[in-house]
CSV table of C-alpha atoms in Angstrom, one decimal:
chain,number,residue,atom,x,y,z
L,498,UNK,CA,67.6,68.0,48.7
L,499,UNK,CA,69.8,65.0,49.6
L,500,UNK,CA,73.6,65.1,49.6
L,501,UNK,CA,74.7,62.9,46.7
L,502,UNK,CA,77.6,60.5,46.7
L,503,UNK,CA,78.9,57.6,44.7
L,504,UNK,CA,79.0,55.4,47.8
L,505,UNK,CA,77.6,55.6,51.3
L,506,UNK,CA,79.0,53.3,54.1
L,507,UNK,CA,76.8,52.7,57.1
L,508,UNK,CA,79.1,51.9,60.0
L,509,UNK,CA,82.8,52.9,60.5
L,510,UNK,CA,84.3,49.7,62.0
L,511,UNK,CA,87.3,48.0,60.4
L,512,UNK,CA,85.1,46.9,57.5
L,513,UNK,CA,83.3,50.2,57.0
L,514,UNK,CA,86.2,52.7,57.2
L,515,UNK,CA,88.6,50.5,55.1
L,516,UNK,CA,85.9,50.2,52.4
L,517,UNK,CA,85.4,53.9,52.5
L,518,UNK,CA,89.2,54.6,52.1
L,519,UNK,CA,89.6,52.1,49.2
L,520,UNK,CA,86.6,53.7,47.5
L,521,UNK,CA,88.1,57.1,47.8
L,522,UNK,CA,91.4,55.9,46.5
L,523,UNK,CA,89.5,54.6,43.4
L,524,UNK,CA,88.0,58.0,42.8
L,525,UNK,CA,84.6,57.7,44.4
L,526,UNK,CA,82.9,60.4,46.3
L,527,UNK,CA,82.2,58.7,49.7
L,528,UNK,CA,80.2,59.4,52.9
L,529,UNK,CA,80.5,57.3,56.0
L,530,UNK,CA,77.7,57.2,58.7
L,531,UNK,CA,78.5,56.5,62.3
L,532,UNK,CA,76.3,56.7,65.4
L,533,UNK,CA,79.1,56.3,68.0
L,534,UNK,CA,82.8,56.5,67.4
L,535,UNK,CA,84.8,56.1,64.3
L,536,UNK,CA,86.5,52.7,64.3
L,537,UNK,CA,83.5,50.9,65.6
L,538,UNK,CA,83.5,48.2,68.2
L,539,UNK,CA,86.8,46.6,67.2
L,540,UNK,CA,88.8,49.8,67.7
L,541,UNK,CA,86.9,51.3,70.6
L,542,UNK,CA,85.5,48.3,72.5
L,543,UNK,CA,87.1,45.2,71.1
L,544,UNK,CA,90.3,44.1,69.4
L,545,UNK,CA,92.5,47.1,70.4
L,546,UNK,CA,91.6,48.0,74.0
L,547,UNK,CA,91.4,44.3,75.0
L,548,UNK,CA,95.0,43.9,73.8
L,549,UNK,CA,96.1,46.8,75.9
L,550,UNK,CA,94.5,45.1,78.9
L,551,UNK,CA,96.1,41.8,78.0
L,552,UNK,CA,99.5,43.5,77.7
L,553,UNK,CA,99.1,44.7,81.3
L,554,UNK,CA,98.2,41.3,82.6
L,555,UNK,CA,101.1,39.8,80.7
L,556,UNK,CA,103.5,42.2,82.4
L,557,UNK,CA,101.9,41.6,85.7
L,558,UNK,CA,102.5,37.8,85.2
L,559,UNK,CA,106.1,38.4,84.5
L,560,UNK,CA,106.5,40.7,87.6
L,561,UNK,CA,105.0,38.0,89.8
L,562,UNK,CA,107.3,35.4,88.3
L,563,UNK,CA,110.4,37.6,88.1
L,564,UNK,CA,112.5,35.1,90.1
L,565,UNK,CA,112.2,32.7,87.1
L,566,UNK,CA,114.4,35.1,85.2
L,567,UNK,CA,116.9,35.8,88.0
L,568,UNK,CA,115.1,39.0,88.9
L,569,UNK,CA,113.5,40.3,92.0
L,570,UNK,CA,110.3,42.4,92.1
L,571,UNK,CA,109.0,43.3,95.5
L,572,UNK,CA,105.8,44.9,96.6
L,573,UNK,CA,104.2,44.5,93.2
L,574,UNK,CA,100.7,45.8,92.7
L,575,UNK,CA,98.4,47.7,90.3
L,576,UNK,CA,96.1,50.6,90.0
L,577,UNK,CA,92.9,49.4,88.2
L,578,UNK,CA,91.8,52.9,87.2
L,579,UNK,CA,95.2,53.5,85.5
L,580,UNK,CA,95.0,50.2,83.8
L,581,UNK,CA,91.6,51.0,82.3
L,582,UNK,CA,92.7,54.6,81.5
L,583,UNK,CA,95.7,53.3,79.5
L,584,UNK,CA,93.4,51.0,77.6
L,585,UNK,CA,91.0,53.8,76.8
L,586,UNK,CA,93.8,56.1,75.7
L,587,UNK,CA,95.1,53.5,73.3
L,588,UNK,CA,91.6,53.2,71.8
L,589,UNK,CA,91.3,57.0,71.7
L,590,UNK,CA,94.6,57.4,69.9
L,591,UNK,CA,93.5,55.0,67.2
L,592,UNK,CA,90.1,56.7,67.0
L,593,UNK,CA,91.9,60.0,66.2
L,594,UNK,CA,93.9,58.1,63.6
L,595,UNK,CA,90.8,57.0,61.8
L,596,UNK,CA,89.5,60.6,61.9
L,597,UNK,CA,92.7,61.6,60.3
L,598,UNK,CA,92.4,59.0,57.6
L,599,UNK,CA,88.8,60.2,56.8
L,600,UNK,CA,90.1,63.7,56.4
L,601,UNK,CA,93.1,62.7,54.3
L,602,UNK,CA,90.9,60.7,51.9
L,603,UNK,CA,88.2,63.4,51.7
L,604,UNK,CA,85.5,61.1,53.1
L,605,UNK,CA,82.5,62.9,54.5
L,606,UNK,CA,81.7,61.8,58.0
L,607,UNK,CA,78.0,62.0,58.9
L,608,UNK,CA,77.2,61.4,62.6
L,609,UNK,CA,73.9,59.9,63.7
L,610,UNK,CA,71.6,56.9,63.3
L,611,UNK,CA,71.4,55.8,59.7
L,612,UNK,CA,68.5,54.1,58.0
L,613,UNK,CA,68.1,53.1,54.4
L,614,UNK,CA,64.8,54.7,53.3
L,615,UNK,CA,64.7,53.5,49.7
L,616,UNK,CA,66.8,52.3,46.8
L,617,UNK,CA,69.8,54.6,46.9
L,618,UNK,CA,68.6,56.8,49.7
L,619,UNK,CA,69.5,56.9,53.4
L,620,UNK,CA,68.5,59.3,56.2
L,621,UNK,CA,70.7,60.1,59.3
L,622,UNK,CA,69.1,61.4,62.5
L,623,UNK,CA,71.1,63.1,65.2
L,624,UNK,CA,69.7,65.3,68.0
L,625,UNK,CA,66.3,65.4,66.3
L,626,UNK,CA,67.9,66.7,63.0
L,627,UNK,CA,67.6,64.6,59.8
L,628,UNK,CA,70.2,64.6,57.0
L,629,UNK,CA,69.2,63.0,53.7
L,630,UNK,CA,71.9,61.2,51.7
L,631,UNK,CA,71.8,59.6,48.3
L,632,UNK,CA,74.1,57.2,46.4
L,633,UNK,CA,73.9,54.5,43.8
L,634,UNK,CA,75.8,52.1,46.2
L,635,UNK,CA,75.2,51.6,49.9
L,636,UNK,CA,77.4,49.3,52.0
L,637,UNK,CA,76.0,48.1,55.3
L,638,UNK,CA,78.8,47.7,57.9
L,639,UNK,CA,76.8,48.0,61.1
L,640,UNK,CA,78.5,45.1,63.0
L,641,UNK,CA,77.1,43.2,65.9
L,642,UNK,CA,76.7,43.4,69.7
L,643,UNK,CA,77.1,41.0,72.6
L,644,UNK,CA,74.3,38.5,73.0
L,645,UNK,CA,72.6,38.5,76.4
L,646,UNK,CA,71.5,35.5,78.4
L,647,UNK,CA,67.7,35.3,78.0
L,648,UNK,CA,67.1,34.9,81.7
L,649,UNK,CA,69.8,37.4,83.0
L,650,UNK,CA,70.6,40.6,81.1
L,651,UNK,CA,73.8,42.3,81.7
L,652,UNK,CA,73.5,45.2,84.2
L,653,UNK,CA,77.1,46.5,84.1
L,654,UNK,CA,77.5,46.1,87.8
L,655,UNK,CA,77.6,42.4,88.5
L,656,UNK,CA,76.8,40.8,85.2
L,657,UNK,CA,79.0,42.1,82.3
L,658,UNK,CA,79.3,41.9,78.6
L,659,UNK,CA,82.7,42.5,77.0
L,660,UNK,CA,82.1,46.3,77.1
L,661,UNK,CA,81.6,46.3,80.8
L,662,UNK,CA,84.6,43.9,81.3
L,663,UNK,CA,86.9,46.4,79.6
L,664,UNK,CA,86.1,49.3,82.0
L,665,UNK,CA,85.6,47.5,85.4
L,666,UNK,CA,84.9,49.7,88.4
L,667,UNK,CA,86.4,47.1,90.7
L,668,UNK,CA,88.6,44.0,90.2
L,669,UNK,CA,86.6,40.8,90.5
L,670,UNK,CA,87.7,38.5,93.2
L,671,UNK,CA,85.8,35.4,92.0
L,672,UNK,CA,84.8,35.6,88.3
L,673,UNK,CA,82.4,33.4,86.3
L,674,UNK,CA,83.0,33.5,82.5
L,675,UNK,CA,80.1,32.0,80.5
L,676,UNK,CA,81.3,30.9,77.1
L,677,UNK,CA,84.8,29.8,76.0
L,678,UNK,CA,85.2,31.3,72.6
L,679,UNK,CA,88.0,33.8,72.0
L,680,UNK,CA,86.3,36.6,73.9
L,681,UNK,CA,85.6,34.5,77.0
L,682,UNK,CA,89.0,32.9,77.1
L,683,UNK,CA,90.8,36.3,76.6
L,684,UNK,CA,88.9,37.9,79.5
L,685,UNK,CA,89.4,34.8,81.7
L,686,UNK,CA,93.2,35.0,81.0
L,687,UNK,CA,93.3,38.8,81.8
L,688,UNK,CA,91.5,38.6,85.1
L,689,UNK,CA,93.2,35.4,86.2
L,690,UNK,CA,96.6,36.9,85.6
L,691,UNK,CA,95.5,40.0,87.6
L,692,UNK,CA,94.7,37.7,90.5
L,693,UNK,CA,91.0,36.8,90.2
L,694,UNK,CA,89.8,33.3,90.8
L,695,UNK,CA,88.2,32.3,87.5
L,696,UNK,CA,85.6,29.7,86.5
L,697,UNK,CA,84.7,29.0,82.9
L,698,UNK,CA,81.5,27.3,81.8
L,699,UNK,CA,81.2,26.0,78.3
L,700,UNK,CA,78.1,24.4,76.8
L,701,UNK,CA,80.0,22.4,74.2
L,702,UNK,CA,82.3,19.5,75.1
L,703,UNK,CA,85.5,21.5,74.8
L,704,UNK,CA,86.8,25.0,75.2
L,705,UNK,CA,87.7,27.1,72.1
L,706,UNK,CA,85.4,24.7,70.2
L,707,UNK,CA,86.2,26.1,66.7
L,708,UNK,CA,89.9,25.1,67.2
L,709,UNK,CA,91.6,21.8,66.5
L,710,UNK,CA,90.8,19.3,69.1
L,711,UNK,CA,94.4,18.9,70.2
L,712,UNK,CA,94.6,22.7,70.7
L,713,UNK,CA,91.4,22.7,72.8
L,714,UNK,CA,92.7,19.9,75.0
L,715,UNK,CA,96.1,21.6,75.5
L,716,UNK,CA,94.4,24.9,76.5
L,717,UNK,CA,92.1,23.1,78.9
L,718,UNK,CA,95.2,21.7,80.7
L,719,UNK,CA,97.1,24.9,80.5
L,720,UNK,CA,94.4,27.1,81.9
L,721,UNK,CA,93.6,24.5,84.6
L,722,UNK,CA,97.2,24.5,85.6
L,723,UNK,CA,97.0,28.3,86.0
L,724,UNK,CA,94.3,27.8,88.5
L,725,UNK,CA,91.1,28.2,86.5
L,726,UNK,CA,88.1,25.9,87.1
L,727,UNK,CA,86.6,24.8,83.7
L,728,UNK,CA,83.3,23.1,83.2
L,729,UNK,CA,82.7,21.7,79.7
L,730,UNK,CA,79.4,20.2,78.5
L,731,UNK,CA,77.8,22.4,81.1
L,732,UNK,CA,75.4,25.3,81.3
L,733,UNK,CA,74.3,28.1,83.6
L,734,UNK,CA,70.7,27.4,84.5
L,735,UNK,CA,70.2,30.5,86.6
L,736,UNK,CA,72.1,33.7,87.3
L,737,UNK,CA,71.0,36.1,90.1
L,738,UNK,CA,72.8,39.4,90.8
L,739,UNK,CA,72.7,41.3,94.0
L,740,UNK,CA,74.6,44.2,95.5
L,741,UNK,CA,77.2,41.7,96.9
L,742,UNK,CA,77.7,39.4,93.9
L,743,UNK,CA,76.2,36.8,91.6
L,744,UNK,CA,74.7,33.5,92.5
L,745,UNK,CA,74.9,30.9,89.7
L,746,UNK,CA,73.3,27.5,89.2
L,747,UNK,CA,75.5,25.4,87.0
L,748,UNK,CA,74.3,22.2,85.4
L,749,UNK,CA,77.3,19.9,84.9
L,750,UNK,CA,78.0,17.3,82.3
L,751,UNK,CA,76.5,14.7,84.6
L,752,UNK,CA,73.2,16.6,84.8
L,753,UNK,CA,73.7,17.6,88.4
L,754,UNK,CA,73.0,21.2,89.3
L,755,UNK,CA,75.2,23.0,91.8
L,756,UNK,CA,75.1,26.5,93.2
L,757,UNK,CA,78.1,28.8,93.5
L,758,UNK,CA,78.7,32.4,94.4
L,759,UNK,CA,80.8,34.8,92.4
L,760,UNK,CA,81.7,38.5,92.7
L,761,UNK,CA,81.0,39.1,88.9
L,762,UNK,CA,80.0,37.2,85.8
L,763,UNK,CA,81.0,37.9,82.1
L,764,UNK,CA,78.6,36.7,79.5
L,765,UNK,CA,80.5,35.7,76.3
L,766,UNK,CA,78.0,33.5,74.4
L,767,UNK,CA,78.2,35.1,71.0
L,768,UNK,CA,76.9,38.0,69.1
L,769,UNK,CA,73.7,39.4,67.7
L,770,UNK,CA,73.9,41.3,64.3
L,771,UNK,CA,72.9,45.0,64.2
L,772,UNK,CA,70.5,44.5,61.3
L,773,UNK,CA,67.3,45.9,62.9
L,774,UNK,CA,65.8,49.3,62.3
L,775,UNK,CA,68.1,50.1,59.4
L,776,UNK,CA,65.5,49.7,56.7
L,777,UNK,CA,66.2,46.1,55.5
L,778,UNK,CA,62.7,44.8,55.9
L,779,UNK,CA,61.1,47.4,53.6
L,780,UNK,CA,63.7,46.8,50.9
L,781,UNK,CA,63.3,43.0,51.1
L,782,UNK,CA,67.0,42.4,52.0
L,783,UNK,CA,67.4,38.7,52.7
L,784,UNK,CA,68.7,37.7,56.2
L,785,UNK,CA,69.3,34.4,58.0
L,786,UNK,CA,69.0,34.6,61.8
L,787,UNK,CA,69.5,38.3,61.5
L,788,UNK,CA,72.7,38.1,59.5
L,789,UNK,CA,72.5,39.6,56.0
L,790,UNK,CA,73.0,37.1,53.2
L,791,UNK,CA,75.7,38.1,50.7
L,792,UNK,CA,77.7,36.6,47.8
L,793,UNK,CA,81.4,36.7,47.3
L,794,UNK,CA,81.3,40.4,46.3
L,795,UNK,CA,79.3,41.4,49.4
L,796,UNK,CA,76.2,41.9,47.3
L,797,UNK,CA,72.8,41.3,48.9
L,798,UNK,CA,69.7,40.2,46.9
L,799,UNK,CA,68.8,43.9,46.4
L,800,UNK,CA,70.7,45.8,43.7
L,801,UNK,CA,72.9,48.6,45.0
L,802,UNK,CA,72.9,47.3,48.6
L,803,UNK,CA,75.9,45.5,50.0
L,804,UNK,CA,76.9,44.2,53.4
L,805,UNK,CA,80.2,43.3,55.1
L,806,UNK,CA,81.6,42.3,58.5
L,807,UNK,CA,79.8,41.0,61.5
L,808,UNK,CA,76.4,41.9,60.2
L,809,UNK,CA,76.9,39.1,57.7
L,810,UNK,CA,78.0,35.5,58.2
L,811,UNK,CA,81.0,34.0,60.1
L,812,UNK,CA,83.8,34.2,60.8
L,813,UNK,CA,83.1,37.4,62.8
L,814,UNK,CA,86.6,38.9,62.7
L,815,UNK,CA,87.9,42.4,62.1
L,816,UNK,CA,90.4,41.4,59.4
L,817,UNK,CA,87.6,39.5,57.6
L,818,UNK,CA,85.5,42.6,57.5
L,819,UNK,CA,88.4,44.8,56.2
L,820,UNK,CA,89.2,42.4,53.3
L,821,UNK,CA,85.5,41.9,52.5
L,822,UNK,CA,85.1,45.7,52.3
L,823,UNK,CA,88.0,46.0,49.8
L,824,UNK,CA,86.7,43.2,47.6
L,825,UNK,CA,83.3,44.8,47.7
L,826,UNK,CA,84.5,48.2,46.6
L,827,UNK,CA,86.9,46.8,43.9
L,828,UNK,CA,83.9,45.0,42.5
L,829,UNK,CA,81.7,48.1,42.5
L,830,UNK,CA,84.5,49.9,40.7
L,831,UNK,CA,84.5,47.2,38.0
L,832,UNK,CA,88.0,45.9,38.8
L,833,UNK,CA,86.9,42.2,38.8
L,834,UNK,CA,88.6,41.0,42.1
L,835,UNK,CA,88.6,37.4,43.2
L,836,UNK,CA,85.3,36.8,45.1
L,837,UNK,CA,85.8,36.8,48.8
L,838,UNK,CA,86.1,33.4,50.5
L,839,UNK,CA,86.5,32.4,54.1
L,840,UNK,CA,89.0,29.6,53.6
L,841,UNK,CA,92.1,31.6,54.3
L,842,UNK,CA,91.2,33.8,57.3
L,843,UNK,CA,93.4,33.3,60.3
L,844,UNK,CA,91.8,33.2,63.7
L,845,UNK,CA,93.6,34.4,66.9
L,846,UNK,CA,93.0,34.2,70.6
L,847,UNK,CA,95.2,36.5,72.7
L,848,UNK,CA,95.2,34.6,75.9
L,849,UNK,CA,98.1,33.1,77.8
L,850,UNK,CA,99.1,30.9,76.0
L,851,UNK,CA,98.0,32.4,72.7
L,852,UNK,CA,96.1,30.4,70.1
L,853,UNK,CA,96.1,30.9,66.3
L,854,UNK,CA,94.9,28.8,63.4
L,855,UNK,CA,94.0,28.8,59.7
L,856,UNK,CA,92.3,26.4,57.3
L,857,UNK,CA,91.0,23.0,58.1
L,858,UNK,CA,91.4,21.1,61.3
L,859,UNK,CA,92.7,17.5,61.1
L,860,UNK,CA,89.2,16.3,61.9
L,861,UNK,CA,87.5,18.5,59.3
L,862,UNK,CA,90.0,17.4,56.6
L,863,UNK,CA,89.2,13.8,57.3
L,864,UNK,CA,85.5,14.5,57.3
L,865,UNK,CA,85.9,15.8,53.8
L,866,UNK,CA,87.4,12.5,52.8
L,867,UNK,CA,91.0,13.7,52.4
L,868,UNK,CA,94.0,11.6,53.2
L,869,UNK,CA,96.2,13.7,55.4
L,870,UNK,CA,99.8,14.0,56.7
L,871,UNK,CA,100.1,15.7,60.1
L,872,UNK,CA,103.2,17.3,61.6
L,873,UNK,CA,103.6,18.5,65.1
L,874,UNK,CA,106.5,20.3,66.9
L,875,UNK,CA,106.6,21.3,70.6
L,876,UNK,CA,107.8,24.6,72.0
L,877,UNK,CA,110.1,22.6,74.3
L,878,UNK,CA,112.2,21.6,71.3
L,879,UNK,CA,112.8,25.2,70.3
L,880,UNK,CA,115.9,27.1,71.6
L,881,UNK,CA,114.3,30.6,71.4
L,882,UNK,CA,111.2,29.4,73.3
L,883,UNK,CA,113.3,27.9,76.0
L,884,UNK,CA,115.4,31.1,76.3
L,885,UNK,CA,112.2,33.2,76.5
L,886,UNK,CA,110.9,31.0,79.3
L,887,UNK,CA,108.0,30.2,77.1
L,888,UNK,CA,108.4,26.5,76.4
L,889,UNK,CA,104.7,25.7,76.6
L,890,UNK,CA,102.8,24.9,73.4
L,891,UNK,CA,103.1,23.3,69.9
L,892,UNK,CA,102.6,23.9,66.2
L,893,UNK,CA,100.6,21.5,64.1
L,894,UNK,CA,100.3,21.4,60.3
L,895,UNK,CA,97.9,19.4,58.2
L,896,UNK,CA,98.7,18.5,54.6
L,897,UNK,CA,96.9,16.7,51.8
L,898,UNK,CA,98.9,13.5,51.3
L,899,UNK,CA,98.3,13.3,47.6
L,900,UNK,CA,99.0,16.9,46.5
L,901,UNK,CA,101.1,18.3,49.3
L,902,UNK,CA,98.7,21.2,49.8
L,903,UNK,CA,98.8,22.9,53.2
L,904,UNK,CA,95.2,22.3,54.4
L,905,UNK,CA,95.6,23.9,57.8
L,906,UNK,CA,97.8,25.1,60.6
L,907,UNK,CA,97.1,25.2,64.3
L,908,UNK,CA,99.2,26.8,67.0
L,909,UNK,CA,99.2,27.3,70.8
L,910,UNK,CA,102.0,29.1,72.6
L,911,UNK,CA,103.8,32.4,72.9
L,912,UNK,CA,103.4,34.9,70.0
L,913,UNK,CA,101.6,32.4,67.7
L,914,UNK,CA,99.2,35.2,66.8
L,915,UNK,CA,102.2,36.8,65.0
L,916,UNK,CA,103.5,33.5,63.5
L,917,UNK,CA,100.2,32.4,61.9
L,918,UNK,CA,100.6,34.9,59.1
L,919,UNK,CA,103.4,32.9,57.6
L,920,UNK,CA,101.0,30.0,57.0
L,921,UNK,CA,98.4,32.4,55.7
L,922,UNK,CA,100.8,33.6,53.0
L,923,UNK,CA,101.8,30.0,52.2
L,924,UNK,CA,98.1,29.1,51.7
L,925,UNK,CA,97.4,32.2,49.6
L,926,UNK,CA,100.3,31.3,47.4
L,927,UNK,CA,99.2,27.7,47.2
L,928,UNK,CA,102.6,26.6,48.6
L,929,UNK,CA,103.3,22.9,48.8
L,930,UNK,CA,105.1,21.0,51.5
L,931,UNK,CA,108.2,20.9,49.3
L,932,UNK,CA,108.3,24.7,49.1
L,933,UNK,CA,108.0,25.0,52.8
L,934,UNK,CA,110.7,22.4,53.5
L,935,UNK,CA,113.1,24.3,51.2
L,936,UNK,CA,112.4,27.7,52.9
L,937,UNK,CA,115.2,28.9,55.2
L,938,UNK,CA,113.9,30.0,58.6
L,939,UNK,CA,116.2,32.3,60.7
L,940,UNK,CA,117.8,31.0,63.9
L,941,UNK,CA,117.1,31.4,66.7
L,942,UNK,CA,113.4,32.2,66.3
L,943,UNK,CA,110.1,30.8,67.2
L,944,UNK,CA,109.3,30.6,63.5
L,945,UNK,CA,111.7,27.6,63.2
L,946,UNK,CA,109.0,25.5,64.8
L,947,UNK,CA,106.8,26.2,61.7
L,948,UNK,CA,109.5,24.6,59.6
L,949,UNK,CA,110.0,21.7,61.9
L,950,UNK,CA,106.2,21.0,62.0
L,951,UNK,CA,106.2,20.8,58.2
L,952,UNK,CA,109.3,18.5,58.3
L,953,UNK,CA,107.6,16.3,60.9
L,954,UNK,CA,104.6,15.7,58.7
L,955,UNK,CA,107.0,13.9,56.4
L,956,UNK,CA,109.1,12.2,59.0
L,957,UNK,CA,112.0,14.6,58.7
L,958,UNK,CA,111.9,16.7,61.9
L,959,UNK,CA,115.4,17.6,63.0
L,960,UNK,CA,115.2,18.8,66.6
L,961,UNK,CA,112.7,16.6,68.3
């Protein structure tokens, strides 16, 4: 006999475990299935441990530039094993936190590989033992994995995915990063600040290609100034690993191919959804390039089957998965939530400098035929940024000229990943430029630049 629930969640990442908690709060009997660790990739191998590593490299940067602040730091160094250990302990602490949340909310945790075997049924296999589960509603939250180069699979020794890059056995001396999305740029930033010589290769014509063009251009200059070599409009034609390092053939923008040697390479060229071998084909669940197709309530084309997070469409972000899970569960409970949309999801890159954005870029807004007003304010015009020694960056806002609607905001600089939420709230509340202009921002703060950027869009900037 199958164990029966109101809802089964397959996968316990930030989408899955949040959906399970909300369902429990709404009175449902819930089971969550996980084959590895509670918290999924984000908590155990992504968002959280990478931020622990980046905090270390940030402090190392300050130590090596102590004289800038009138301080002296002699004989600085690091212990790689302890750096990795701290990162793993941070992930472990949060993993235990999720376990506690499951217990608190009376959610049954079933360990093993889950597969949907029919409408409303799911089997879980662990160590040769099968557990049968049944529920009217099943949410698929199986996430995604790093995509390999077709001609050079990661070996964990010389060619790494993000998982390998988080637990290095040795510090790279000369590192090749293939791909310049958020993951690639974050690891490039970490290893560069820890002393590695870093080269980034990006197939498209600019780094961080989903960001506003001005942000991409600024980051190219900033990272180059830090000592990184960056090739855009370029590709890696060949990658050969040996016991001593990695030999790469890089085809440049001009079509010429050059060979270079590296100690290690990180492949950060995107993700592949974990949609195989979970029973989708037999049920006829619709997918596009492996990603499950859903509507605004996370419903698939098969009744009773839902999907959230990275196994569905972009953007592939933890906070998108969590919110998607809540909307899905609220709809299952009959609470008639607003359908989930991607228009108001902030994106963050935790490099040095940081990058954050929300909404339309200037180019995208113009493509849609909108007349826009654009404001910009530099960090160098902000007292708090200067006092922090972080006067590198800018904030850019894009408004609809006719309605005053905030169409998008784009930031690069210190702590912008914290600042961006202010604009997310403004967009959620459909705030106009007038509302933002009349809002009082505290002084001295970095957030004042948000105000000044809005003012600048209307020719009213006060401090620059």
